[in-house]
């Protein structure tokens, strides 16, 4: 297989135009990111599309310190919010 040299143009803002052939080959779309892999001499040896992480891909990354009952958490949040609203209304009546 023959390797073809593809080139792009770098703008004054540091933006690189990637040829359509390469975008098609790498399945790149607007907003996609690229990772540049360098060798020990800081020469680019590989360019890889960076995989976008979805929320599903990072679920479970944060560990819960304690198990929590969802219903209890909701009740606690409602109670705290009610206290805040009561305090705020008392402050307004004092003015």
CSV table of N, CA and C in Angstrom, one decimal:
chain,number,residue,atom,x,y,z
A,1,UNK,N,0.8,-1.2,0.0
A,1,UNK,CA,0.0,0.0,0.0
A,1,UNK,C,0.9,1.2,0.0
A,2,UNK,N,0.6,2.2,-0.9
A,2,UNK,CA,1.4,3.4,-1.0
A,2,UNK,C,0.8,4.4,0.0
A,3,UNK,N,1.7,5.1,0.7
A,3,UNK,CA,1.3,6.1,1.6
A,3,UNK,C,1.3,7.4,0.8
A,4,UNK,N,0.2,8.2,1.1
A,4,UNK,CA,0.0,9.5,0.4
A,4,UNK,C,0.2,10.6,1.4
A,5,UNK,N,1.0,11.6,1.0
A,5,UNK,CA,1.2,12.7,1.9
A,5,UNK,C,0.1,13.7,1.8
A,6,UNK,N,-0.6,13.9,2.9
A,6,UNK,CA,-1.7,14.9,2.9
A,6,UNK,C,-1.2,16.1,3.7
A,7,UNK,N,-1.6,17.3,3.3
A,7,UNK,CA,-1.1,18.4,4.1
A,7,UNK,C,-2.3,19.3,4.4
A,8,UNK,N,-2.2,20.1,5.4
A,8,UNK,CA,-3.2,21.1,5.8
A,8,UNK,C,-2.6,22.4,5.9
A,9,UNK,N,-3.4,23.4,6.2
A,9,UNK,CA,-2.9,24.8,6.4
A,9,UNK,C,-3.1,25.3,7.8
A,10,UNK,N,-2.1,25.9,8.4
A,10,UNK,CA,-2.1,26.4,9.7
A,10,UNK,C,-2.4,27.9,9.6
A,11,UNK,N,-3.5,28.4,10.4
A,11,UNK,CA,-3.8,29.8,10.3
A,11,UNK,C,-3.0,30.6,11.4
A,12,UNK,N,-3.1,31.9,11.3
A,12,UNK,CA,-2.4,32.7,12.3
A,12,UNK,C,-2.9,32.5,13.7
A,13,UNK,N,-4.2,31.9,13.9
A,13,UNK,CA,-4.7,31.6,15.2
A,13,UNK,C,-4.3,30.2,15.7
A,14,UNK,N,-3.5,29.5,14.9
A,14,UNK,CA,-3.1,28.2,15.3
A,14,UNK,C,-4.1,27.1,14.9
A,15,UNK,N,-5.1,27.4,14.1
A,15,UNK,CA,-6.0,26.4,13.7
A,15,UNK,C,-5.5,25.7,12.4
A,16,UNK,N,-5.7,24.4,12.4
A,16,UNK,CA,-5.3,23.6,11.3
A,16,UNK,C,-6.4,23.1,10.4
A,17,UNK,N,-6.3,23.3,9.1
A,17,UNK,CA,-7.3,22.8,8.2
A,17,UNK,C,-6.9,21.4,7.8
A,18,UNK,N,-7.7,20.4,8.1
A,18,UNK,CA,-7.4,19.0,7.8
A,18,UNK,C,-8.1,18.6,6.5
A,19,UNK,N,-7.4,18.1,5.6
A,19,UNK,CA,-7.9,17.7,4.3
A,19,UNK,C,-9.1,16.8,4.4
A,20,UNK,N,-10.1,17.0,3.5
A,20,UNK,CA,-11.3,16.2,3.6
A,20,UNK,C,-11.1,14.7,3.5
A,21,UNK,N,-10.0,14.3,2.7
A,21,UNK,CA,-9.7,12.9,2.6
A,21,UNK,C,-9.3,12.3,4.0
A,22,UNK,N,-8.6,13.0,4.8
A,22,UNK,CA,-8.2,12.6,6.1
A,22,UNK,C,-9.3,12.6,7.1
A,23,UNK,N,-10.2,13.6,7.0
A,23,UNK,CA,-11.3,13.7,7.9
A,23,UNK,C,-12.3,12.5,7.6
A,24,UNK,N,-12.4,12.2,6.4
A,24,UNK,CA,-13.3,11.0,6.0
A,24,UNK,C,-12.6,9.7,6.5
A,25,UNK,N,-11.3,9.6,6.3
A,25,UNK,CA,-10.6,8.4,6.7
A,25,UNK,C,-10.7,8.2,8.2
A,26,UNK,N,-10.6,9.3,9.0
A,26,UNK,CA,-10.6,9.2,10.4
A,26,UNK,C,-12.0,9.4,11.0
A,27,UNK,N,-13.0,9.6,10.2
A,27,UNK,CA,-14.3,9.8,10.6
A,27,UNK,C,-14.4,11.0,11.6
A,28,UNK,N,-13.8,12.1,11.2
A,28,UNK,CA,-13.8,13.3,12.0
A,28,UNK,C,-14.9,14.2,11.7
A,29,UNK,N,-15.5,14.8,12.7
A,29,UNK,CA,-16.6,15.7,12.6
A,29,UNK,C,-16.2,17.0,13.3
A,30,UNK,N,-17.0,18.1,13.0
A,30,UNK,CA,-16.8,19.4,13.7
A,30,UNK,C,-16.8,19.2,15.2
A,31,UNK,N,-15.9,19.8,15.8
A,31,UNK,CA,-15.8,19.7,17.3
A,31,UNK,C,-15.0,18.5,17.8
A,32,UNK,N,-14.6,17.6,17.0
A,32,UNK,CA,-13.8,16.4,17.4
A,32,UNK,C,-12.4,16.9,17.8
A,33,UNK,N,-11.8,16.2,18.7
A,33,UNK,CA,-10.5,16.5,19.1
A,33,UNK,C,-9.5,15.5,18.6
A,34,UNK,N,-8.2,15.9,18.5
A,34,UNK,CA,-7.2,15.0,18.0
A,34,UNK,C,-6.1,15.0,19.1
A,35,UNK,N,-5.5,13.8,19.3
A,35,UNK,CA,-4.3,13.7,20.1
A,35,UNK,C,-3.1,13.5,19.3
A,36,UNK,N,-2.0,14.3,19.6
A,36,UNK,CA,-0.8,14.2,18.8
A,36,UNK,C,0.2,13.4,19.7
A,37,UNK,N,0.7,12.2,19.2
A,37,UNK,CA,1.6,11.4,19.9
A,37,UNK,C,3.0,11.7,19.5
A,38,UNK,N,3.9,12.1,20.4
A,38,UNK,CA,5.2,12.5,20.1
A,38,UNK,C,6.2,11.4,20.5
A,39,UNK,N,7.4,11.4,19.8
A,39,UNK,CA,8.4,10.5,20.2
A,39,UNK,C,9.4,11.2,21.2
A,40,UNK,N,10.4,10.5,21.6
A,40,UNK,CA,11.4,11.1,22.6
A,40,UNK,C,12.1,12.4,22.1
A,41,UNK,N,12.1,12.6,20.7
A,41,UNK,CA,12.7,13.8,20.2
A,41,UNK,C,11.6,14.9,19.9
A,42,UNK,N,10.4,14.7,20.4
A,42,UNK,CA,9.3,15.6,20.3
A,42,UNK,C,8.8,15.8,18.9
A,43,UNK,N,9.0,14.7,18.1
A,43,UNK,CA,8.4,14.7,16.7
A,43,UNK,C,7.1,13.9,16.7
A,44,UNK,N,6.2,14.4,16.0
A,44,UNK,CA,4.9,13.7,15.9
A,44,UNK,C,5.0,12.4,15.2
A,45,UNK,N,4.6,11.3,15.9
A,45,UNK,CA,4.7,10.0,15.2
A,45,UNK,C,3.3,9.5,14.9
A,46,UNK,N,2.3,10.1,15.5
A,46,UNK,CA,0.9,9.6,15.3
A,46,UNK,C,-0.1,10.6,15.7
A,47,UNK,N,-1.2,10.7,15.0
A,47,UNK,CA,-2.3,11.5,15.3
A,47,UNK,C,-3.5,10.6,15.5
A,48,UNK,N,-4.2,10.8,16.6
A,48,UNK,CA,-5.3,9.9,16.9
A,48,UNK,C,-6.6,10.7,17.2
A,49,UNK,N,-7.7,10.3,16.7
A,49,UNK,CA,-8.9,11.0,17.2
A,49,UNK,C,-9.1,10.7,18.7
A,50,UNK,N,-9.5,11.7,19.5
A,50,UNK,CA,-9.7,11.5,20.9
A,50,UNK,C,-11.2,11.1,21.0
A,51,UNK,N,-11.4,10.0,21.7
A,51,UNK,CA,-12.8,9.5,21.9
A,51,UNK,C,-13.5,10.4,23.0
A,52,UNK,N,-14.7,10.8,22.6
A,52,UNK,CA,-15.5,11.6,23.5
A,52,UNK,C,-16.0,10.8,24.6
A,53,UNK,N,-15.9,11.2,25.8
A,53,UNK,CA,-16.4,10.5,26.9
A,53,UNK,C,-17.9,10.9,27.2
A,54,UNK,N,-18.7,10.0,27.2
A,54,UNK,CA,-20.1,10.3,27.5
A,54,UNK,C,-20.3,10.1,29.0
A,55,UNK,N,-21.4,10.6,29.5
A,55,UNK,CA,-21.7,10.5,30.9
A,55,UNK,C,-21.8,9.0,31.3
A,56,UNK,N,-22.3,8.2,30.4
A,56,UNK,CA,-22.3,6.8,30.7
A,56,UNK,C,-21.0,6.2,30.9
A,57,UNK,N,-20.0,6.7,30.1
A,57,UNK,CA,-18.6,6.2,30.2
A,57,UNK,C,-17.9,6.5,31.5
A,58,UNK,N,-18.4,7.5,32.2
A,58,UNK,CA,-17.8,7.9,33.5
A,58,UNK,C,-18.6,7.6,34.7
A,59,UNK,N,-19.8,7.0,34.5
A,59,UNK,CA,-20.6,6.6,35.6
A,59,UNK,C,-19.9,5.6,36.5
A,60,UNK,N,-20.0,5.8,37.8
A,60,UNK,CA,-19.3,4.9,38.7
A,60,UNK,C,-17.9,5.3,39.0
A,61,UNK,N,-17.4,6.4,38.4
A,61,UNK,CA,-16.0,6.8,38.6
A,61,UNK,C,-15.9,7.5,40.0
A,62,UNK,N,-17.0,8.1,40.5
A,62,UNK,CA,-16.9,8.7,41.8
A,62,UNK,C,-17.5,7.7,42.8
A,63,UNK,N,-16.8,7.4,43.8
A,63,UNK,CA,-17.3,6.4,44.8
A,63,UNK,C,-18.0,7.1,45.9
A,64,UNK,N,-19.1,6.5,46.3
A,64,UNK,CA,-19.9,7.0,47.4
A,64,UNK,C,-19.3,6.6,48.7
A,65,UNK,N,-19.1,7.5,49.6
A,65,UNK,CA,-18.5,7.2,50.9
A,65,UNK,C,-19.4,6.3,51.8
A,66,UNK,N,-20.7,6.6,51.7
A,66,UNK,CA,-21.6,5.8,52.5
A,66,UNK,C,-22.8,5.5,51.6
A,67,UNK,N,-23.5,4.4,51.8
A,67,UNK,CA,-24.7,4.1,51.1
A,67,UNK,C,-25.8,5.0,51.6
A,68,UNK,N,-26.6,5.5,50.7
A,68,UNK,CA,-27.6,6.4,51.1
A,68,UNK,C,-29.0,5.9,50.5
A,69,UNK,N,-30.0,6.1,51.3
A,69,UNK,CA,-31.3,5.8,50.9
A,69,UNK,C,-31.9,7.0,50.2
A,70,UNK,N,-32.3,6.8,48.9
A,70,UNK,CA,-32.7,7.9,48.1
A,70,UNK,C,-33.9,8.6,48.7
A,71,UNK,N,-34.9,7.8,49.2
A,71,UNK,CA,-36.1,8.4,49.7
A,71,UNK,C,-35.7,9.2,50.9
A,72,UNK,N,-34.8,8.8,51.8
A,72,UNK,CA,-34.4,9.5,53.0
A,72,UNK,C,-33.7,10.8,52.5
A,73,UNK,N,-32.9,10.8,51.5
A,73,UNK,CA,-32.2,11.9,51.0
A,73,UNK,C,-33.2,13.0,50.4
A,74,UNK,N,-34.2,12.5,49.7
A,74,UNK,CA,-35.2,13.4,49.2
A,74,UNK,C,-36.0,14.1,50.4
A,75,UNK,N,-36.4,13.3,51.4
A,75,UNK,CA,-37.1,13.9,52.5
A,75,UNK,C,-36.2,14.9,53.3
A,76,UNK,N,-34.9,14.6,53.4
A,76,UNK,CA,-34.0,15.5,54.1
A,76,UNK,C,-33.9,16.8,53.3
A,77,UNK,N,-33.8,16.7,52.0
A,77,UNK,CA,-33.7,17.9,51.1
A,77,UNK,C,-34.9,18.7,51.2
A,78,UNK,N,-36.1,18.1,51.3
A,78,UNK,CA,-37.4,18.8,51.4
A,78,UNK,C,-37.4,19.5,52.7
A,79,UNK,N,-37.0,18.8,53.8
A,79,UNK,CA,-37.0,19.4,55.1
A,79,UNK,C,-36.1,20.6,55.2
A,80,UNK,N,-34.9,20.5,54.7
A,80,UNK,CA,-33.9,21.6,54.7
A,80,UNK,C,-34.5,22.8,53.9
A,81,UNK,N,-35.1,22.5,52.7
A,81,UNK,CA,-35.6,23.6,51.9
A,81,UNK,C,-36.8,24.3,52.6
A,82,UNK,N,-37.6,23.5,53.3
A,82,UNK,CA,-38.7,24.1,54.1
A,82,UNK,C,-38.2,25.0,55.2
A,83,UNK,N,-37.1,24.6,55.9
A,83,UNK,CA,-36.5,25.5,56.9
A,83,UNK,C,-36.0,26.8,56.3
A,84,UNK,N,-35.3,26.7,55.1
A,84,UNK,CA,-34.8,27.9,54.5
A,84,UNK,C,-35.9,28.9,54.1
A,85,UNK,N,-37.0,28.3,53.6
A,85,UNK,CA,-38.1,29.2,53.2
A,85,UNK,C,-38.8,29.8,54.4
A,86,UNK,N,-38.9,29.1,55.5
A,86,UNK,CA,-39.5,29.6,56.7
A,86,UNK,C,-38.7,30.7,57.3
A,87,UNK,N,-37.3,30.5,57.3
A,87,UNK,CA,-36.4,31.6,57.8
A,87,UNK,C,-36.5,32.8,56.9
A,88,UNK,N,-36.6,32.6,55.6
A,88,UNK,CA,-36.6,33.7,54.7
A,88,UNK,C,-37.9,34.5,54.9
A,89,UNK,N,-39.0,33.8,55.0
A,89,UNK,CA,-40.3,34.5,55.2
A,89,UNK,C,-40.4,35.2,56.5
A,90,UNK,N,-39.7,34.7,57.6
A,90,UNK,CA,-39.7,35.4,58.9
A,90,UNK,C,-38.9,36.7,58.8
A,91,UNK,N,-37.8,36.6,58.0
A,91,UNK,CA,-36.9,37.8,57.8
A,91,UNK,C,-37.7,38.9,57.1
A,92,UNK,N,-38.5,38.5,56.1
A,92,UNK,CA,-39.3,39.5,55.4
A,92,UNK,C,-40.4,40.1,56.2
A,93,UNK,N,-41.0,39.3,57.1
A,93,UNK,CA,-42.0,39.9,58.0
A,93,UNK,C,-41.5,40.8,59.0
A,94,UNK,N,-40.2,40.6,59.4
A,94,UNK,CA,-39.5,41.4,60.4
A,94,UNK,C,-39.2,42.8,59.8
A,95,UNK,N,-39.1,42.9,58.5
A,95,UNK,CA,-38.7,44.2,57.9
A,95,UNK,C,-39.8,45.2,57.8
